Short mmCIF file of C-alpha atoms and ligand atoms in Angstrom, two decimals:
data_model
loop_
_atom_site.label_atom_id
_atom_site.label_comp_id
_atom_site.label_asym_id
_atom_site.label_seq_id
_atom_site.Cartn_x
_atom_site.Cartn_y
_atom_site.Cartn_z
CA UNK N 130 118.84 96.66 85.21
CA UNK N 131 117.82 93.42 83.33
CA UNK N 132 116.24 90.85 85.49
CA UNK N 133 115.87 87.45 84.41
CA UNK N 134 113.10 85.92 86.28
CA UNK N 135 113.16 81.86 86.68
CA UNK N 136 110.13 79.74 87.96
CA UNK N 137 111.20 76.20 88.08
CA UNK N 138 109.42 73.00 87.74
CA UNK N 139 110.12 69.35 88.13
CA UNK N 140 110.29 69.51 84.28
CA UNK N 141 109.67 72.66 83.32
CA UNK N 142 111.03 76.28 83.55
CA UNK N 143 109.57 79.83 83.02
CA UNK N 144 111.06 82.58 82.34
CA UNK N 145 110.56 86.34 81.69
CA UNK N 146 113.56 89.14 81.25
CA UNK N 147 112.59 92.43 82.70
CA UNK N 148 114.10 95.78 82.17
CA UNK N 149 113.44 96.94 85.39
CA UNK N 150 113.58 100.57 85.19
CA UNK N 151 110.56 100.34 82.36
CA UNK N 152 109.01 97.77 83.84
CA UNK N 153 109.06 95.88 80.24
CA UNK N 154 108.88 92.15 79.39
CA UNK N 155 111.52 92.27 76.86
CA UNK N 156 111.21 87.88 76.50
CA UNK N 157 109.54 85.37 77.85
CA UNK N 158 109.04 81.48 77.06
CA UNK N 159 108.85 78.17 78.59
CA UNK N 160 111.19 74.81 78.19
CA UNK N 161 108.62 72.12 78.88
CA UNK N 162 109.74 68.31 79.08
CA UNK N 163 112.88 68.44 80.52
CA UNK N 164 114.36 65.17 80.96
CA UNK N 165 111.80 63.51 78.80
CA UNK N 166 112.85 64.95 75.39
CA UNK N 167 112.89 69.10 75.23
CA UNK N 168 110.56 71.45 73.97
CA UNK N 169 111.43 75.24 74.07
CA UNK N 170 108.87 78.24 73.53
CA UNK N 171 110.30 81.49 73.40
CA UNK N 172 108.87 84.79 72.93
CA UNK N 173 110.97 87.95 72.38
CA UNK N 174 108.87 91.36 72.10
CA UNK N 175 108.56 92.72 69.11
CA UNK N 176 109.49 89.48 67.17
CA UNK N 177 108.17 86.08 66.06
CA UNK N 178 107.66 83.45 68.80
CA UNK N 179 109.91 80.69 68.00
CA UNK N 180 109.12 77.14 69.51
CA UNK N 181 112.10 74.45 69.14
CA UNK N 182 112.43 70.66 70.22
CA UNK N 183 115.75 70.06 71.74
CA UNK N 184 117.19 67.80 73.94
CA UNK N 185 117.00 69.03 77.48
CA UNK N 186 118.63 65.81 79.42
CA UNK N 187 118.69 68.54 82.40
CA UNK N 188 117.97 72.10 83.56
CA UNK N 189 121.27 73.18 83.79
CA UNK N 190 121.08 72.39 79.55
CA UNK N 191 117.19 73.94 79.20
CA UNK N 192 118.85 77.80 81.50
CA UNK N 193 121.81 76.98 79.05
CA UNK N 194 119.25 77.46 75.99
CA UNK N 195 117.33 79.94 77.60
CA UNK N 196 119.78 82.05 77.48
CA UNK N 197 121.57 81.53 74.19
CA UNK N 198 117.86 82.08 73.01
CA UNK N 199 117.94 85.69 74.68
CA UNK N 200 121.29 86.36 73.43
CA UNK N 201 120.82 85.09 69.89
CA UNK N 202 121.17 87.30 66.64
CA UNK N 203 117.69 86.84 65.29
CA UNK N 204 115.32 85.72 68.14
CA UNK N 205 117.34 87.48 71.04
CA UNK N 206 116.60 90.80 72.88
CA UNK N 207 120.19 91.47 74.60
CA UNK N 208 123.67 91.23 72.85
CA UNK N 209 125.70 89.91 75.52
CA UNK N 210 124.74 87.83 78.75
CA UNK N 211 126.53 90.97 80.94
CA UNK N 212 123.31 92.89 80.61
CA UNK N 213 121.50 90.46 82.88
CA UNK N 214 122.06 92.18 86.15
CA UNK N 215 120.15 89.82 88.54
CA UNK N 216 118.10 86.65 88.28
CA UNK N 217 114.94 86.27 90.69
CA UNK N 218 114.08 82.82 91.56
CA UNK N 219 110.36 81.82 92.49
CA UNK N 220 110.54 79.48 95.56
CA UNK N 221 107.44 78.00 96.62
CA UNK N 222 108.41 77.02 100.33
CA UNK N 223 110.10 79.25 102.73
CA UNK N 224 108.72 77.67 105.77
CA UNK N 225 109.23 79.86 108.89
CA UNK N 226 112.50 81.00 108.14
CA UNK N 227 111.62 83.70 105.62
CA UNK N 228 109.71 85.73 106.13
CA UNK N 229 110.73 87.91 102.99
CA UNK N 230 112.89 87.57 99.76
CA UNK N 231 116.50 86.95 100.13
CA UNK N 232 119.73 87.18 98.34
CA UNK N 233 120.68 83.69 97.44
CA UNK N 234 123.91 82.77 99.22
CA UNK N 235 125.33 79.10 100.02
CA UNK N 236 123.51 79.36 103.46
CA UNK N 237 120.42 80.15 101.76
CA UNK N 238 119.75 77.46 99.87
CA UNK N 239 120.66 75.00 102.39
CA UNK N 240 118.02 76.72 104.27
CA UNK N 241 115.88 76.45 101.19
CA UNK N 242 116.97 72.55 101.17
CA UNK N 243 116.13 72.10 104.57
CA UNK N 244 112.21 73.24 103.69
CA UNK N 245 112.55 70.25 100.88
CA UNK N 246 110.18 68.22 103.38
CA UNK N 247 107.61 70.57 103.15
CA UNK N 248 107.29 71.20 99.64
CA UNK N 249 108.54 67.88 98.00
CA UNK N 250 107.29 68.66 94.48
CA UNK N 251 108.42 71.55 94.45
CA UNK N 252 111.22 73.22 96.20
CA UNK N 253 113.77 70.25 95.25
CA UNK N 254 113.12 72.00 91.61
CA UNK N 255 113.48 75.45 92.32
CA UNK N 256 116.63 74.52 93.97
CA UNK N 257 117.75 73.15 90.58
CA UNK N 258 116.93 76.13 88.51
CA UNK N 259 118.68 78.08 91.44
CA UNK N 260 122.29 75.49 90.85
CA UNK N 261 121.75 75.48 87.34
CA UNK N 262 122.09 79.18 86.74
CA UNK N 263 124.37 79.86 89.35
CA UNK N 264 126.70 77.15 87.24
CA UNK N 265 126.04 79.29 84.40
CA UNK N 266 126.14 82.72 85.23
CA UNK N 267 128.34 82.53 88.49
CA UNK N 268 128.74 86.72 88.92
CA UNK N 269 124.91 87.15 88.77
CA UNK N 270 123.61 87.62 91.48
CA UNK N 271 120.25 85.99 92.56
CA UNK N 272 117.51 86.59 94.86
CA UNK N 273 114.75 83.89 96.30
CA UNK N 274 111.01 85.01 96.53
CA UNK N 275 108.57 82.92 98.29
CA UNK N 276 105.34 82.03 97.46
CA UNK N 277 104.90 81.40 101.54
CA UNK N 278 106.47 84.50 102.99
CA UNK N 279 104.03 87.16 102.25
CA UNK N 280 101.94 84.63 104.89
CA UNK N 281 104.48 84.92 107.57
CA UNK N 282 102.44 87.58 109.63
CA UNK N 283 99.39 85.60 110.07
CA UNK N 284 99.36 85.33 114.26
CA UNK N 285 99.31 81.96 115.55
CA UNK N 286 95.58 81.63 115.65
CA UNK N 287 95.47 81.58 112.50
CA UNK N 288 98.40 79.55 111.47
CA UNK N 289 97.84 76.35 114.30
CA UNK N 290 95.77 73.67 113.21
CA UNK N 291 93.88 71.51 116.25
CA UNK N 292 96.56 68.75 116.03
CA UNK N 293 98.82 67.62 119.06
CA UNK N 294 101.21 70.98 119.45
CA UNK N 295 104.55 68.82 119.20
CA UNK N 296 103.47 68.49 115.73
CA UNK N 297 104.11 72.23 115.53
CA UNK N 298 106.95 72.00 117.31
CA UNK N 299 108.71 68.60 116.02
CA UNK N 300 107.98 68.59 112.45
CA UNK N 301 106.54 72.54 111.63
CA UNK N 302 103.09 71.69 111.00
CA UNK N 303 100.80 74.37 110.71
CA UNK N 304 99.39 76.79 108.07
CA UNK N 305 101.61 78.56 105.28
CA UNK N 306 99.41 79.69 102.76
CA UNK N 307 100.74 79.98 98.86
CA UNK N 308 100.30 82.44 96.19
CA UNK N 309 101.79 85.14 98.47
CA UNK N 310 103.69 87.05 95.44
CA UNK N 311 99.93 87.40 94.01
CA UNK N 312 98.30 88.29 97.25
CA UNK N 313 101.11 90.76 97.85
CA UNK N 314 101.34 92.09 94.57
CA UNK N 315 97.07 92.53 94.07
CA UNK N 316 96.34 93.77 97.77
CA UNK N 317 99.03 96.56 97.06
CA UNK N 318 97.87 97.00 93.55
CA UNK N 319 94.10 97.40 94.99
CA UNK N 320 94.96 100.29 97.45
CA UNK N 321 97.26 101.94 94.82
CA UNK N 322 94.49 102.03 91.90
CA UNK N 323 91.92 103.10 94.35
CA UNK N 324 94.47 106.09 96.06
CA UNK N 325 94.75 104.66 99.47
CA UNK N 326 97.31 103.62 101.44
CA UNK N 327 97.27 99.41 102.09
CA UNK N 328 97.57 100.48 105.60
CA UNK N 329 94.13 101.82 105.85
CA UNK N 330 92.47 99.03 103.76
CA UNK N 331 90.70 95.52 104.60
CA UNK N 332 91.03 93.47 101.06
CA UNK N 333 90.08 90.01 100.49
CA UNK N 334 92.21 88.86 97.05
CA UNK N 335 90.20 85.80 95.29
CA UNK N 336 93.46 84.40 93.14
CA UNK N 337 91.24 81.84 91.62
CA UNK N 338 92.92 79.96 89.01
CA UNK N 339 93.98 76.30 88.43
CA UNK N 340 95.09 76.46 91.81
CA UNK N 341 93.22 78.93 93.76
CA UNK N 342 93.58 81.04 97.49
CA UNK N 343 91.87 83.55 99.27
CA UNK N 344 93.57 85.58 101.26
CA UNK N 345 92.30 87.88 104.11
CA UNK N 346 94.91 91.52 104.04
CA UNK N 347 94.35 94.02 106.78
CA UNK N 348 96.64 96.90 106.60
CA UNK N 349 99.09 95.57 103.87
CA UNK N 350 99.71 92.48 106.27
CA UNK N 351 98.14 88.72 105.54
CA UNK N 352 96.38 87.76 108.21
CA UNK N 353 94.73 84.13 107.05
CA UNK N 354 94.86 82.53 103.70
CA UNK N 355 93.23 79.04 102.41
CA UNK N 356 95.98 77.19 101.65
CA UNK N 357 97.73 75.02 104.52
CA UNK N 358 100.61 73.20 104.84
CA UNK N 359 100.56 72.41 101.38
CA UNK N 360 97.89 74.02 98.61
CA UNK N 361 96.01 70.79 98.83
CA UNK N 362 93.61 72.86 101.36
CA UNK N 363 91.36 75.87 100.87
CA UNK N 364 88.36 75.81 97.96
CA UNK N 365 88.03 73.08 95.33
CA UNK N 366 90.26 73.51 92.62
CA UNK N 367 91.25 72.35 89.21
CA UNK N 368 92.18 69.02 90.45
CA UNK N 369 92.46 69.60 94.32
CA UNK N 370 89.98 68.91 96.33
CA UNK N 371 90.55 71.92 98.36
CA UNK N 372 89.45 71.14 102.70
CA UNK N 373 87.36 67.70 103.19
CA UNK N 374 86.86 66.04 106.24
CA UNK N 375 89.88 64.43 106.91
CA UNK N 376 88.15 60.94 107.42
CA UNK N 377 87.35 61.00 104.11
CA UNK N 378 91.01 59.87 103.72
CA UNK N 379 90.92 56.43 105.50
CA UNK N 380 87.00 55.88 104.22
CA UNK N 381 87.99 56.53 100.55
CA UNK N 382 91.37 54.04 100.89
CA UNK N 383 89.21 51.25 102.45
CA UNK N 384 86.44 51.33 100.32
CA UNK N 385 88.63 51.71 96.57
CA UNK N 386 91.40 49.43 97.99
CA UNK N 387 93.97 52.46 97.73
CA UNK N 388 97.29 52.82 99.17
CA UNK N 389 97.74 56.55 101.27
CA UNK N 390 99.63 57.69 98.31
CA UNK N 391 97.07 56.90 96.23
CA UNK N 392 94.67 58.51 97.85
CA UNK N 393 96.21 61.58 98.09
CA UNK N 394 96.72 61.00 94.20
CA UNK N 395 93.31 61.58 93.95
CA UNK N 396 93.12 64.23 96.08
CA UNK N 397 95.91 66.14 93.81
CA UNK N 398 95.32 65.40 90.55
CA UNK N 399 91.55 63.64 90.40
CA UNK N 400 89.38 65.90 92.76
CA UNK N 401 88.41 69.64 92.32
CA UNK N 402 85.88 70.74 90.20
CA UNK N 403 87.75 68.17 87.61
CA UNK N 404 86.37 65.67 89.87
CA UNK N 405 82.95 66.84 90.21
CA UNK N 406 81.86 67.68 86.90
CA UNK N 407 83.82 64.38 85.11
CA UNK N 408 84.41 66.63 82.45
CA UNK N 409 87.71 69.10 82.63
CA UNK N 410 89.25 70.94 85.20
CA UNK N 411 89.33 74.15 83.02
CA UNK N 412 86.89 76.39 83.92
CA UNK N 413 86.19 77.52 80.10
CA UNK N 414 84.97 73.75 79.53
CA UNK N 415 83.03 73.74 82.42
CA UNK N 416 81.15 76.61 81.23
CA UNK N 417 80.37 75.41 77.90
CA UNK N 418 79.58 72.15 79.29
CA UNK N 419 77.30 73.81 81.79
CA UNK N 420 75.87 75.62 78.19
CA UNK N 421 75.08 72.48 77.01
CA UNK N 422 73.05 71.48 79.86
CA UNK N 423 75.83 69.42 81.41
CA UNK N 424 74.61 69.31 85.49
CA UNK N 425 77.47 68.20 86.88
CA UNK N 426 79.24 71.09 84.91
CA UNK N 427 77.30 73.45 86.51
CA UNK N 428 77.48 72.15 89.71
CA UNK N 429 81.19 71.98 89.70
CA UNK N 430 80.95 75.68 89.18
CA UNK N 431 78.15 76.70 91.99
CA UNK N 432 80.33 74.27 94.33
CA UNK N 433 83.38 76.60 93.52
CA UNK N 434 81.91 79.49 93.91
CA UNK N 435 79.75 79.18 96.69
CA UNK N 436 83.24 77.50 98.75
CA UNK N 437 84.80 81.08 97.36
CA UNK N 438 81.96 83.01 98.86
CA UNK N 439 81.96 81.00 102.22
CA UNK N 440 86.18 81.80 102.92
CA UNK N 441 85.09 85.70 102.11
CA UNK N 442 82.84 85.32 104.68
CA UNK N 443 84.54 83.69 107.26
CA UNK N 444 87.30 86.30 106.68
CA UNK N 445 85.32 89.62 106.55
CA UNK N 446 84.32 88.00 109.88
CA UNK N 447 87.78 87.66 111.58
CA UNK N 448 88.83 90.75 110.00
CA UNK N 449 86.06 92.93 111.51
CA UNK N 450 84.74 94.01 108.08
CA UNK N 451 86.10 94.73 104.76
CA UNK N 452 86.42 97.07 102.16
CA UNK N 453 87.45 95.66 99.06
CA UNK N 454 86.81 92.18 97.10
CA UNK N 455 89.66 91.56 94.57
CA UNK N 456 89.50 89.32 91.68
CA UNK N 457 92.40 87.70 90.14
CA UNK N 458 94.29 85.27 88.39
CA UNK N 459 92.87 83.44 85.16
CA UNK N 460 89.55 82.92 86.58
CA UNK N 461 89.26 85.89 89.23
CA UNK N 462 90.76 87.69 85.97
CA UNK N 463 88.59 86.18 83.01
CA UNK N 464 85.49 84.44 83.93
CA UNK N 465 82.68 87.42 84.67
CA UNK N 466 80.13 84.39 85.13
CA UNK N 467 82.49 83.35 88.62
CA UNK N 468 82.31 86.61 89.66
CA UNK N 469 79.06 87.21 89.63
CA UNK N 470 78.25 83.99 91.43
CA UNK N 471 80.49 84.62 94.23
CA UNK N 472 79.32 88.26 94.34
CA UNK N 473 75.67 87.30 94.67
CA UNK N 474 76.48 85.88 98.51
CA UNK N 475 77.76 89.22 99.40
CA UNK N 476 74.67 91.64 99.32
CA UNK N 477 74.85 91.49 102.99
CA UNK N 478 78.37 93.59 102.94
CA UNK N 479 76.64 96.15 100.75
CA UNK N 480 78.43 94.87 98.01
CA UNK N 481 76.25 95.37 94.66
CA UNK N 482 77.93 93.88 91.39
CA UNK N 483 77.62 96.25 87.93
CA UNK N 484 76.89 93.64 85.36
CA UNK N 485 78.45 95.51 82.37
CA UNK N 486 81.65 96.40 84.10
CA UNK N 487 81.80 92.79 84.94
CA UNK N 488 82.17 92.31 81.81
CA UNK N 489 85.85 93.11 82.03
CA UNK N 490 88.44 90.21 81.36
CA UNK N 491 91.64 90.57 81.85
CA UNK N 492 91.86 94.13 82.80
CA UNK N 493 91.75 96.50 86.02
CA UNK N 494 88.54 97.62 86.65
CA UNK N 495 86.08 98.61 89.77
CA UNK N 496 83.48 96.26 89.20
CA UNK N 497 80.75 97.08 91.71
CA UNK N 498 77.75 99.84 91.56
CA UNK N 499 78.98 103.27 92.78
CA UNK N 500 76.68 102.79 95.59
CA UNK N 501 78.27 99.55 96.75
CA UNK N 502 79.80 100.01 100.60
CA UNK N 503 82.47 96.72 99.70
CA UNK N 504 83.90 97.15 96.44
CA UNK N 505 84.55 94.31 93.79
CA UNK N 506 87.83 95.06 91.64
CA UNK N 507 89.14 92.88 89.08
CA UNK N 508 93.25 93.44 89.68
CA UNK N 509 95.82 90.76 87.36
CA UNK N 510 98.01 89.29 88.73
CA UNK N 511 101.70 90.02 87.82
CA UNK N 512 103.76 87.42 89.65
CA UNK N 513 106.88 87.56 87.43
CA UNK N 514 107.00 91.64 87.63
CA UNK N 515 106.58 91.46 91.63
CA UNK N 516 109.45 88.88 91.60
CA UNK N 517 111.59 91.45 89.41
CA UNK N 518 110.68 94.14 91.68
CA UNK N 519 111.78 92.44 94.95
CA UNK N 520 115.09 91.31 92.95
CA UNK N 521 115.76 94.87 92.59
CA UNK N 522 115.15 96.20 95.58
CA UNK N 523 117.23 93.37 97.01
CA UNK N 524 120.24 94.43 95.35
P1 AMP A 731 95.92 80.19 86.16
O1 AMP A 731 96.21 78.99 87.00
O2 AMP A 731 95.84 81.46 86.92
O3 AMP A 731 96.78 80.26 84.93
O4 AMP A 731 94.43 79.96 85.60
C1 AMP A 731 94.16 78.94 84.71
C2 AMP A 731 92.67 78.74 84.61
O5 AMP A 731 92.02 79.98 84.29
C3 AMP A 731 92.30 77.82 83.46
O6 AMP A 731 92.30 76.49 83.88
C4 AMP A 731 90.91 78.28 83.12
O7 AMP A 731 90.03 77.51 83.88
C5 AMP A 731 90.83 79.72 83.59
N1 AMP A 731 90.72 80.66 82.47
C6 AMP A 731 91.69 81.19 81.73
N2 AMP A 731 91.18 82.00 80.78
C7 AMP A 731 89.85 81.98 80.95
C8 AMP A 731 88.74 82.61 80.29
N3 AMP A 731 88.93 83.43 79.27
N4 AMP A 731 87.50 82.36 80.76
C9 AMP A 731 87.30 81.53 81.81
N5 AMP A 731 88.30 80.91 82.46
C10 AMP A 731 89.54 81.13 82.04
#
């Protein structure tokens, strides 16, 4: 089966069509500035990217080039639009009601609509990707996967924050935790590369990217995770400021004359180690910045790493131990220099880093001395093939 995979944004849409049996990307691309003016990129194996500006007043218009792109004589990979046997949908909030992928039926996505509150960004766009191919391709059918339901078997320790309960109770506030296709996908992939079963295992995934997570997995299951509510919490990030005191809040709005919304403005989009250093919030500029003898550079990096090292702490702790350190995601994945960092906190775990297998970018690989009692692994991330995979199972 063909599976196209969709990953909505307020005004942008990726996508990725999967065989599923080989496991091959057979396109992918991206329509950027929808409702602004329309720029697609599309990438069919095998053949020349093509990149075309074109009005995209909506999605419903950018799935509608999408997939006259995949079907197209000279840049297309499938002759008709019949061979597309399912489309996945990422969905970033499931709330508490799913616990696992579903198959997208009328009830769903009112469900889905009703976790709009929670996610306001970006579940309201997800749901339009989700109405904009179902107008389009009305006998596919689709399947939701949530970037919060991998999370759903953390016990309520974990999940409760130390807020008035009715808060819980009234208005469903309490930890969620995001990324949970990665986490899912690299704890899995961990165990399978090293020949164990994720039921015996303790792994720690590091998906350290623009936005980054830790996650704590004992025995296949996510137990804790960094992210909250929303992914505001956890370690800084590109632009997030990742867990502050919360009084920081009301001190920051009174002293810069700030409305809440502003504040949390800054929080999202000004904070992070884009926000420390003054300089970028990609990690590749902070390096060569840090090169150049740029402090703040630097420090944006040691602040990153050592909040990294201090979650894999606190959740070798909870989980009694642990037995593997994963890296992922374009940092975790491509930046040996993090690595080592965060690995340097970890001697006490027995966990010894082998500096020219950390070398790896990009690729699988054990990364820590043969004598090491924790292992570090760098495992990438796949989020569209996981998606895929749960579509087909699904069905
Ligand atoms: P992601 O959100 O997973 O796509 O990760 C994006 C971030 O990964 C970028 O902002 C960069 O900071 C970082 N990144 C990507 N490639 C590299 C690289 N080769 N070296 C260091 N950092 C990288």
């Amino acid at each position: 089966m063909k599976v196209l995979v969709i990953n909505c944004g307020s005004s942008s849409l990726k996508y990725q069509l999967i065989d599923s049996v080989t496991e091959q990307v057979l396109a992918k691309g991206l329509c950027e500035r929808i409702g602004i003016d329309g720029r697609l990129t599309h990438k069919p194996t095998g053949k020349n990217p093509v990149q075309i500006s074109v009005d995209m007043p909506n999605h419903t218009t950018a799935v509608g080039l999408v997939l006259k792109e995949l079907t197209d004589e000279a840049n297309g990979v499938i002759s008709s639009l019949e061979e597309i046997g399912a489309v996945g949908h990422r969905v970033v909030h499931g709330g508490e009601k799913f616990a696992a992928s579903v198959v997208i039926t009328p009830e769903v996505i009112a469900d889905i609509e009703a976790c709009n509150d929670l996610a306001p960004l970006h579940n309201p766009a997800n749901l339009i990707g989700i109405n904009a191919c179902a107008q389009l391709m009305p006998h596919v059918p689709m399947v939701a996967v949530f970037d919060t339901a991998f999370h759903q078997t953390m016990p309520e320790k974990a999940y409760l924050y130390g807020l008035p309960y009715e808060y819980y109770e009234k208005y469903s506030v309490r930890r969620y935790g995001f990324h949970g296709t990665s986490h899912s996908y690299v704890s899995k992939r961990t165990a399978q590369i090293l020949g164990k079963d994720p039921k015996d295992l303790k792994v720690i995934v590091c998906h350290l990217g623009n936005g980054s997570s830790i996650c704590a997995v004992d025995g296949g299951k996510s137990v804790d995770t960094s992210m909250g509510l929303t992914p505001l919490e956890g370690v800084p990030m590109g632009t997030r400021s990742g867990g502050i005191d919360p009084a920081i809040v009301e001190f920051i709005a009174n002293k810069e004359d700030l409305t809440l919304e502003q504040t949390m403005n800054v929080l999202n989009k000004k904070s992070g180690v884009q926000g420390i250093s003054g300089v970028s919030s990609d990690f590749r500029d902070l390096q060569a910045g840090a090169d150049q003898g740029n402090k703040r550079c630097a420090l944006a990096r040691d602040v990153f790493a050592y909040s990294v090292a201090k979650y894999v702490g606190a959740y070798a702790a909870v989980m009694n131990g642990v037995d593997v350190i994963s890296f992922t995601a374009g940092v975790g994945e491509n930046d040996p220099d993090i690595r080592k960092k965060v690995c340097s906190y970890l001697g006490y775990l027995g966990l010894w880093l082998d500096e020219e297998k950390n070398c790896v970018r990009g690729k699988e690989e054990i990364i820590s001395t043969a004598q090491s009692k924790t292992l570090a692994m760098v495992v990438p991330t796949n989020e569209e093939l996981a998606i895929a995979r749960e579509t087909v199972a699904l069905l």
